[in-house]
Amino acid sequence: MLTAVDLTKRYNDVVALNALRLTIAPGEVFCLLGANGAGKTTTINLFLNFIEPTSGSATINGIDVTKAPLETKKYVAYIPETVMLYRNLTGLENLEYFAALAGRPDYTASQLLEFFARVGLPDGAAERRVGTYSKGMRQKVGIAIALAKGAKALLLDEPTSGLDPKASNEFSDLLRQLSADGVAVLMATHDLFRAKQSGTRVGIMKHGRLVAVHGTDEFTHADLERVYLEHMHD
Amino acid sequence: MFSRILRHEWRLLSGDATLWLVTAVCAAAIGYGVWNGARWVRFQQQAIADASAEQAKRYDALQTQITALRQPGASVSPFADPRNPSSLGGRLGPKYATLPPAPLAALAIGQSDLLPYYFKVSTDARENIVSTTEIENPNRLLAGRFDLAFVIIFFLPLLILALTYNMVSAEQEQGTLALVLSQPVGTGTLVRGKVAVRATVLVGVLVVLAGAALLITGVNLTAAGAVPRLLMWIVAVTAYAAFWFGLAVCVSSLGQSSTANATILATTWLALVVVAPSLFNLIATSFYPVPSRVEMVQAVREASDEANKEGSKLLARYYEDHPELATGDAAQAMTDFNVVRVAVNDDVENRVRPVVQRYERQIAAQQQTLDRLRFFSPAILMQSALNDVAGSGVDRHRHFISQLDAFHAQWRAHFVPLIFAKARVTSLDTLPSFTFVEESTAVLWGRVGTGVMALLLPSLALAWFGFRRLRRYPVAG
Amino acid sequence: MISRIARKEFLELTRDGRYRILAGVVLVLSLLSLAVGWNNYSSLSKQHETAQAATRTQWLAQDKKNPHSAAHYGMYAFKPKSQLAMVDTGIDPYVGVAVWMEAHKQNDFKFRPAQDRTAVQRFGEMTGAEVLQVLLPLFVVLMTFSAFTAEREQGTLRQLMSLGVSPRMLALGKAAGVALALAIVLVPATVLGVVAFMWTTESGLLAGDAGRVAWMIAVYLVYFATLIAIGLAVSAATRSSRVSLLVLLAFWFANSLLATRAAADLAGALHPTPSAVQFQRALEEDLSDQQAVAQRLEVRRAALFKEHNVDHVDALPIAFSGISLQEGEEHANEVFDEHFGRLFNLYEQQNRVLQAAGMAAPMLAVRSLSMGLAGTDFNQHRDFVAAAENYRRDIQRVLNADIAANQKKGQVYLADRSLWEQVPEFEYTAPPTQWVLGNYITSLIVLIAWFAASAFVLFRSTARLQVD
């Protein structure tokens, strides 16, 4: 679903991403691990065509993102570290707007409310202004947008950082549901525990290179941490 | 998609206090501006009515006097005798040539507070007639008026910039831009939606409020020429607004912060609306300085000194040029004061004409320079368009002055033969009168149209550049 | 401490490319305006001097003629330019440059320079005053709006406060830094301006009146200090640079561009100016009041009869025609004094409204003071109008007295050059600086009040400074 072929991004002399090769199949949850500045966010930005690759290509559903940026965005949903919404609009109004932009202007209010229920937002939250939402609630709205959009791929940029353990756990559950529905997920994260828990594969990045890829079922949480730190050392 | 964005933007905007603040300020400024313009128009109309009342009263008195003088034995000094064509055409019976305010004059006060709109036309030399002015506190002339034109030229761009400076950068700063653009929506479509909502609201509010203000202040929209002028006004204002929206799109596309955008736009506004016009004015007046009129005063004086000295010689020459006026007793006429004066006046005008023309040439050269430079300042373009629409600009005044000159010539042509023939005027009904003939709408469209085109072209260029750059808007990194 | 803060602010500002560009533009514009102002002043004052000399020559070169003929021939008075008009042209473009001084009539000043310009004139002229009153305040806004907010946004304010810097010290230091950055632009322009003034001071209208220059510099300095304080106060009190900038831009616009027009409108609404038609008609009605003239003449005749102990005009040792001409003048003078006096008082009332409106916008106070000190305000125009009118009346008195003394009944009396020379040359000296300041007490007080208020607000807003 998500494919990167020799994807490279250079800023003058600094290589932010070096020849990334990656394929994420439907139903897979791929967690990108790595220090700050390792190239995780760059990868996501490249898939979103927010920045242009220096060389190589990123494709979504087999379509090159630089050639058909609008077409490819029909299939992905993006959840940043904090899902920023229009503060003066209610949750429902926000969802309606984004769903419409995503090409689904036909939802009725009750259908939209259903998405709120599915992501576990409390009753009545949909009618409140987003300005009053907690961070966990915002992230859930992000998932609701992805659901409403019927996204086939999900790009997550440290979506659980700063969430309390319960909210974080609920978020992971939602991710698992999505992947069970056949959504391909690419998630950049620092949270090894969540990566092990909700990921199917993990990739470790360093200085713009993907240095290791492992299945999460290969080892325990403690093993994952050891492998990660080994890579970080030198 | 586009209509979705429109609806959403409208919801966002209407939930924001800025829009209502801007609308309220806009409404107050428009209302006050139109009211002020309408008040000035009423003042002008009153002055014109006063002038014609004064003339009517004077003519009644003159007619009564003429009737009284028909009685045998009645007599009066020739200077006060209305039957004497020289006195009547000169001091006693001058008629007003007036420039009535155009149908939509309330839209822009323009130059009408500075350029005289009524003249008392007599057989006197032209320079004595056209040098009269309306009285006004020079401090107020210097300050200018708070009319609708001021609101549009200075204020409208600021309101537009206040609504648009952060239309993209704010979404970037609050983080919603990335989420929006992760949907299948181009930056261009998004910004087009934003601009469309803001432009519709602002221009709509402006046109509707100005129209309402015109109706409330009692401007007659059914007067001849009012509707085409109103159309021109709407077109011109829209073009001007388009320029500023184009600029805002262009600056937005640079991907700077809201504060940086505000600084850039405010400085650009200052440069285009405040600095450029003053600077261009400086350039025009420095390259084509109009010498102080004191030189002209001296020239006129010298000319009349010389003309007076050789009065009788001049008269002889005058008879050579106008043999049809030489009556049987030409020799006696040589010493007749009134007859000599006609010749002297004529000579003074001939001598002074080159001096006057020198001033007019310099002013024309200034105007020409500015006509070229104005393409670099939307504010000047807008000023001339609004002055044209309201009929308070220099062009309509020049049109009036040429009719005034024609009337002055006609007035003289009526009296000079009577003076030479030493005829007596018995009726005042045959004297020529002045009526102002309005400029044709086609001419007006031509002038306003040029300005509108000159505004639209850069607007399109700015928007084109802006939208092109927006495709590469730095959403991240 | 303050000097350290000032140095940091100054460095930060002057290293900013935007500051350099703006400062460069403002400096170029002020020098340009000064150069053009100087050039205009020199050429115009030369033209006016030449013309004034020429009108005198013409007067003296008159043929033998009856003095009353000469009175009708008259003379012109040309308004001299004041040197400081090179900085502030004030109302000069909107008042006439010349008046014809003839028998029986106080004429209007004719030929307003603005009528010889295009409509673009109404945007203003790029004079020194415009640079000082419109551009520099915006420059100050751009230099001050982020003084506190940017530090807050970067988080450096939190650090500064944790070091125990007093907010007041910080504010004073920042003000000094901005003032220093402003001085880079202002000092060269002022020095050149003062040099240009000294250059022309030998023969000019304000010759030797360096006090005006000093006062003008002081007024603008107080004004800029006020603006810096306002800018810093807003920056300290607002949450973000964006809001601070918007508030200050709105203030700048209202103060520099809107206030002048709004105040002028208000003045006109409170004290409406009559139309020229109305004014002229009322004037002519009073002038042609034959009864008043006759009465006046009767009184004078009775007094003369008594003085010379005669009982009819022909027995008087002087020509009564001269007396009667002069009495006609006296009557007209009263009428002119009343009507022009009323009109000019009306203008002054309007101008007082403009001065009082300075309470809402400090620019109005500065504008009035600047024009006044430059000698291009209405009061000084009126002073010149009065001087010219008095001179006209002097001419009439001399000529009519000559008729009374020399005219013989039944003879044609012609005077010659010796009489023309008896009319003294027209000389005019500008009123002293104290007189000008006296006219603008309101504006002075308003300006100082603005300065004090803005300094107070700055201290208050820094006292409650929020670190983030």
Short mmCIF file of N, CA, C and O in Angstrom, two decimals, chain A residues 184-226:
data_model
loop_
_atom_site.label_atom_id
_atom_site.label_comp_id
_atom_site.label_asym_id
_atom_site.label_seq_id
_atom_site.Cartn_x
_atom_site.Cartn_y
_atom_site.Cartn_z
N ALA A 184 -3.13 0.02 5.94
CA ALA A 184 -1.68 0.01 6.13
C ALA A 184 -1.32 1.20 7.00
O ALA A 184 -1.78 2.31 6.74
N VAL A 185 -0.49 0.97 8.04
CA VAL A 185 -0.17 2.06 8.97
C VAL A 185 1.34 2.29 9.01
O VAL A 185 2.11 1.34 9.16
N LEU A 186 1.74 3.53 8.86
CA LEU A 186 3.14 3.90 9.07
C LEU A 186 3.15 4.87 10.24
O LEU A 186 2.55 5.94 10.18
N MET A 187 3.84 4.45 11.33
CA MET A 187 3.80 5.29 12.53
C MET A 187 5.22 5.61 12.99
O MET A 187 6.03 4.70 13.22
N ALA A 188 5.53 6.90 13.10
CA ALA A 188 6.81 7.29 13.69
C ALA A 188 6.57 7.44 15.18
O ALA A 188 5.59 8.07 15.59
N THR A 189 7.46 6.87 15.98
CA THR A 189 7.23 6.94 17.43
C THR A 189 8.52 6.79 18.22
O THR A 189 9.54 6.31 17.71
N HIS A 190 8.49 7.27 19.46
CA HIS A 190 9.60 7.04 20.38
C HIS A 190 9.22 5.96 21.39
O HIS A 190 10.02 5.57 22.21
N ASP A 191 7.94 5.55 21.35
CA ASP A 191 7.39 4.72 22.40
C ASP A 191 7.58 3.24 22.04
O ASP A 191 6.80 2.66 21.29
N LEU A 192 8.68 2.63 22.54
CA LEU A 192 9.02 1.24 22.19
C LEU A 192 7.92 0.29 22.63
O LEU A 192 7.58 -0.67 21.95
N PHE A 193 7.33 0.59 23.78
CA PHE A 193 6.30 -0.27 24.34
C PHE A 193 5.10 -0.35 23.40
O PHE A 193 4.61 -1.41 23.05
N ARG A 194 4.64 0.84 22.95
CA ARG A 194 3.50 0.88 22.03
C ARG A 194 3.85 0.23 20.70
O ARG A 194 3.03 -0.42 20.07
N ALA A 195 5.12 0.44 20.29
CA ALA A 195 5.54 -0.12 19.01
C ALA A 195 5.46 -1.64 19.05
O ALA A 195 4.97 -2.29 18.13
N LYS A 196 5.92 -2.16 20.13
CA LYS A 196 5.88 -3.63 20.31
C LYS A 196 4.42 -4.10 20.39
O LYS A 196 4.02 -5.09 19.78
N GLN A 197 3.61 -3.28 21.12
CA GLN A 197 2.25 -3.70 21.40
C GLN A 197 1.37 -3.66 20.15
O GLN A 197 0.64 -4.59 19.85
N SER A 198 1.45 -2.53 19.37
CA SER A 198 0.50 -2.40 18.27
C SER A 198 1.13 -2.61 16.90
O SER A 198 0.42 -2.73 15.91
N GLY A 199 2.45 -2.64 16.83
CA GLY A 199 3.08 -2.78 15.52
C GLY A 199 3.16 -4.21 15.06
O GLY A 199 3.13 -5.14 15.86
N THR A 200 3.26 -4.38 13.72
CA THR A 200 3.56 -5.71 13.20
C THR A 200 5.04 -5.80 12.87
O THR A 200 5.66 -6.83 13.02
N ARG A 201 5.60 -4.68 12.40
CA ARG A 201 7.05 -4.62 12.17
C ARG A 201 7.58 -3.33 12.76
O ARG A 201 6.85 -2.34 12.86
N VAL A 202 8.86 -3.31 13.12
CA VAL A 202 9.49 -2.06 13.52
C VAL A 202 10.70 -1.83 12.65
O VAL A 202 11.36 -2.78 12.21
N GLY A 203 10.96 -0.54 12.34
CA GLY A 203 12.16 -0.18 11.60
C GLY A 203 12.93 0.81 12.44
O GLY A 203 12.35 1.71 13.06
N ILE A 204 14.25 0.66 12.51
CA ILE A 204 15.05 1.59 13.30
C ILE A 204 15.81 2.49 12.35
O ILE A 204 16.49 2.02 11.43
N MET A 205 15.68 3.81 12.56
CA MET A 205 16.33 4.77 11.67
C MET A 205 17.45 5.49 12.41
O MET A 205 17.37 5.75 13.60
N LYS A 206 18.47 5.81 11.63
CA LYS A 206 19.59 6.53 12.20
C LYS A 206 20.23 7.37 11.10
O LYS A 206 20.53 6.85 10.02
N HIS A 207 20.41 8.65 11.33
CA HIS A 207 21.03 9.56 10.36
C HIS A 207 20.41 9.40 8.98
O HIS A 207 21.10 9.34 7.97
N GLY A 208 19.10 9.26 8.93
CA GLY A 208 18.43 9.21 7.64
C GLY A 208 18.42 7.85 6.99
O GLY A 208 17.93 7.70 5.88
N ARG A 209 19.01 6.87 7.63
CA ARG A 209 19.01 5.53 7.03
C ARG A 209 18.18 4.58 7.86
O ARG A 209 18.17 4.64 9.08
N LEU A 210 17.51 3.67 7.17
CA LEU A 210 16.78 2.62 7.86
C LEU A 210 17.80 1.50 8.11
O LEU A 210 18.23 0.83 7.18
N VAL A 211 18.21 1.38 9.39
CA VAL A 211 19.33 0.46 9.64
C VAL A 211 18.88 -0.94 9.99
O VAL A 211 19.65 -1.90 9.87
N ALA A 212 17.66 -1.11 10.46
CA ALA A 212 17.21 -2.47 10.79
C ALA A 212 15.71 -2.56 10.72
O ALA A 212 15.01 -1.59 10.99
N VAL A 213 15.20 -3.71 10.29
CA VAL A 213 13.76 -3.96 10.28
C VAL A 213 13.52 -5.32 10.93
O VAL A 213 14.20 -6.30 10.61
N HIS A 214 12.61 -5.36 11.89
CA HIS A 214 12.30 -6.61 12.57
C HIS A 214 10.81 -6.76 12.70
O HIS A 214 10.09 -5.75 12.80
N GLY A 215 10.35 -8.02 12.73
CA GLY A 215 8.96 -8.28 13.07
C GLY A 215 8.80 -8.15 14.58
O GLY A 215 9.73 -8.49 15.33
N THR A 216 7.69 -7.61 15.05
CA THR A 216 7.55 -7.43 16.50
C THR A 216 7.39 -8.75 17.21
O THR A 216 7.60 -8.85 18.43
N ASP A 217 7.01 -9.77 16.46
CA ASP A 217 6.87 -11.06 17.12
C ASP A 217 8.21 -11.77 17.30
O ASP A 217 8.30 -12.82 17.88
N GLU A 218 9.31 -11.13 16.75
CA GLU A 218 10.62 -11.76 16.89
C GLU A 218 11.11 -11.72 18.32
O GLU A 218 11.86 -12.58 18.76
N PHE A 219 10.77 -10.66 19.06
CA PHE A 219 11.31 -10.58 20.42
C PHE A 219 10.37 -9.92 21.41
O PHE A 219 9.33 -9.35 21.03
N THR A 220 10.80 -9.99 22.67
CA THR A 220 10.01 -9.39 23.74
C THR A 220 10.28 -7.90 23.79
O THR A 220 11.16 -7.39 23.08
N HIS A 221 9.55 -7.24 24.67
CA HIS A 221 9.74 -5.79 24.80
C HIS A 221 11.18 -5.46 25.20
O HIS A 221 11.80 -4.54 24.66
N ALA A 222 11.72 -6.26 26.15
CA ALA A 222 13.07 -6.01 26.63
C ALA A 222 14.08 -6.20 25.51
O ALA A 222 15.01 -5.40 25.34
N ASP A 223 13.87 -7.22 24.67
CA ASP A 223 14.77 -7.45 23.54
C ASP A 223 14.75 -6.26 22.59
O ASP A 223 15.80 -5.80 22.14
N LEU A 224 13.57 -5.76 22.33
CA LEU A 224 13.42 -4.62 21.40
C LEU A 224 14.22 -3.43 21.90
O LEU A 224 14.96 -2.79 21.14
N GLU A 225 14.13 -3.19 23.21
CA GLU A 225 14.84 -2.04 23.77
C GLU A 225 16.35 -2.24 23.62
O GLU A 225 17.08 -1.30 23.27
N ARG A 226 16.81 -3.46 23.85
CA ARG A 226 18.24 -3.75 23.74
C ARG A 226 18.72 -3.51 22.31
O ARG A 226 19.70 -2.82 22.06
#
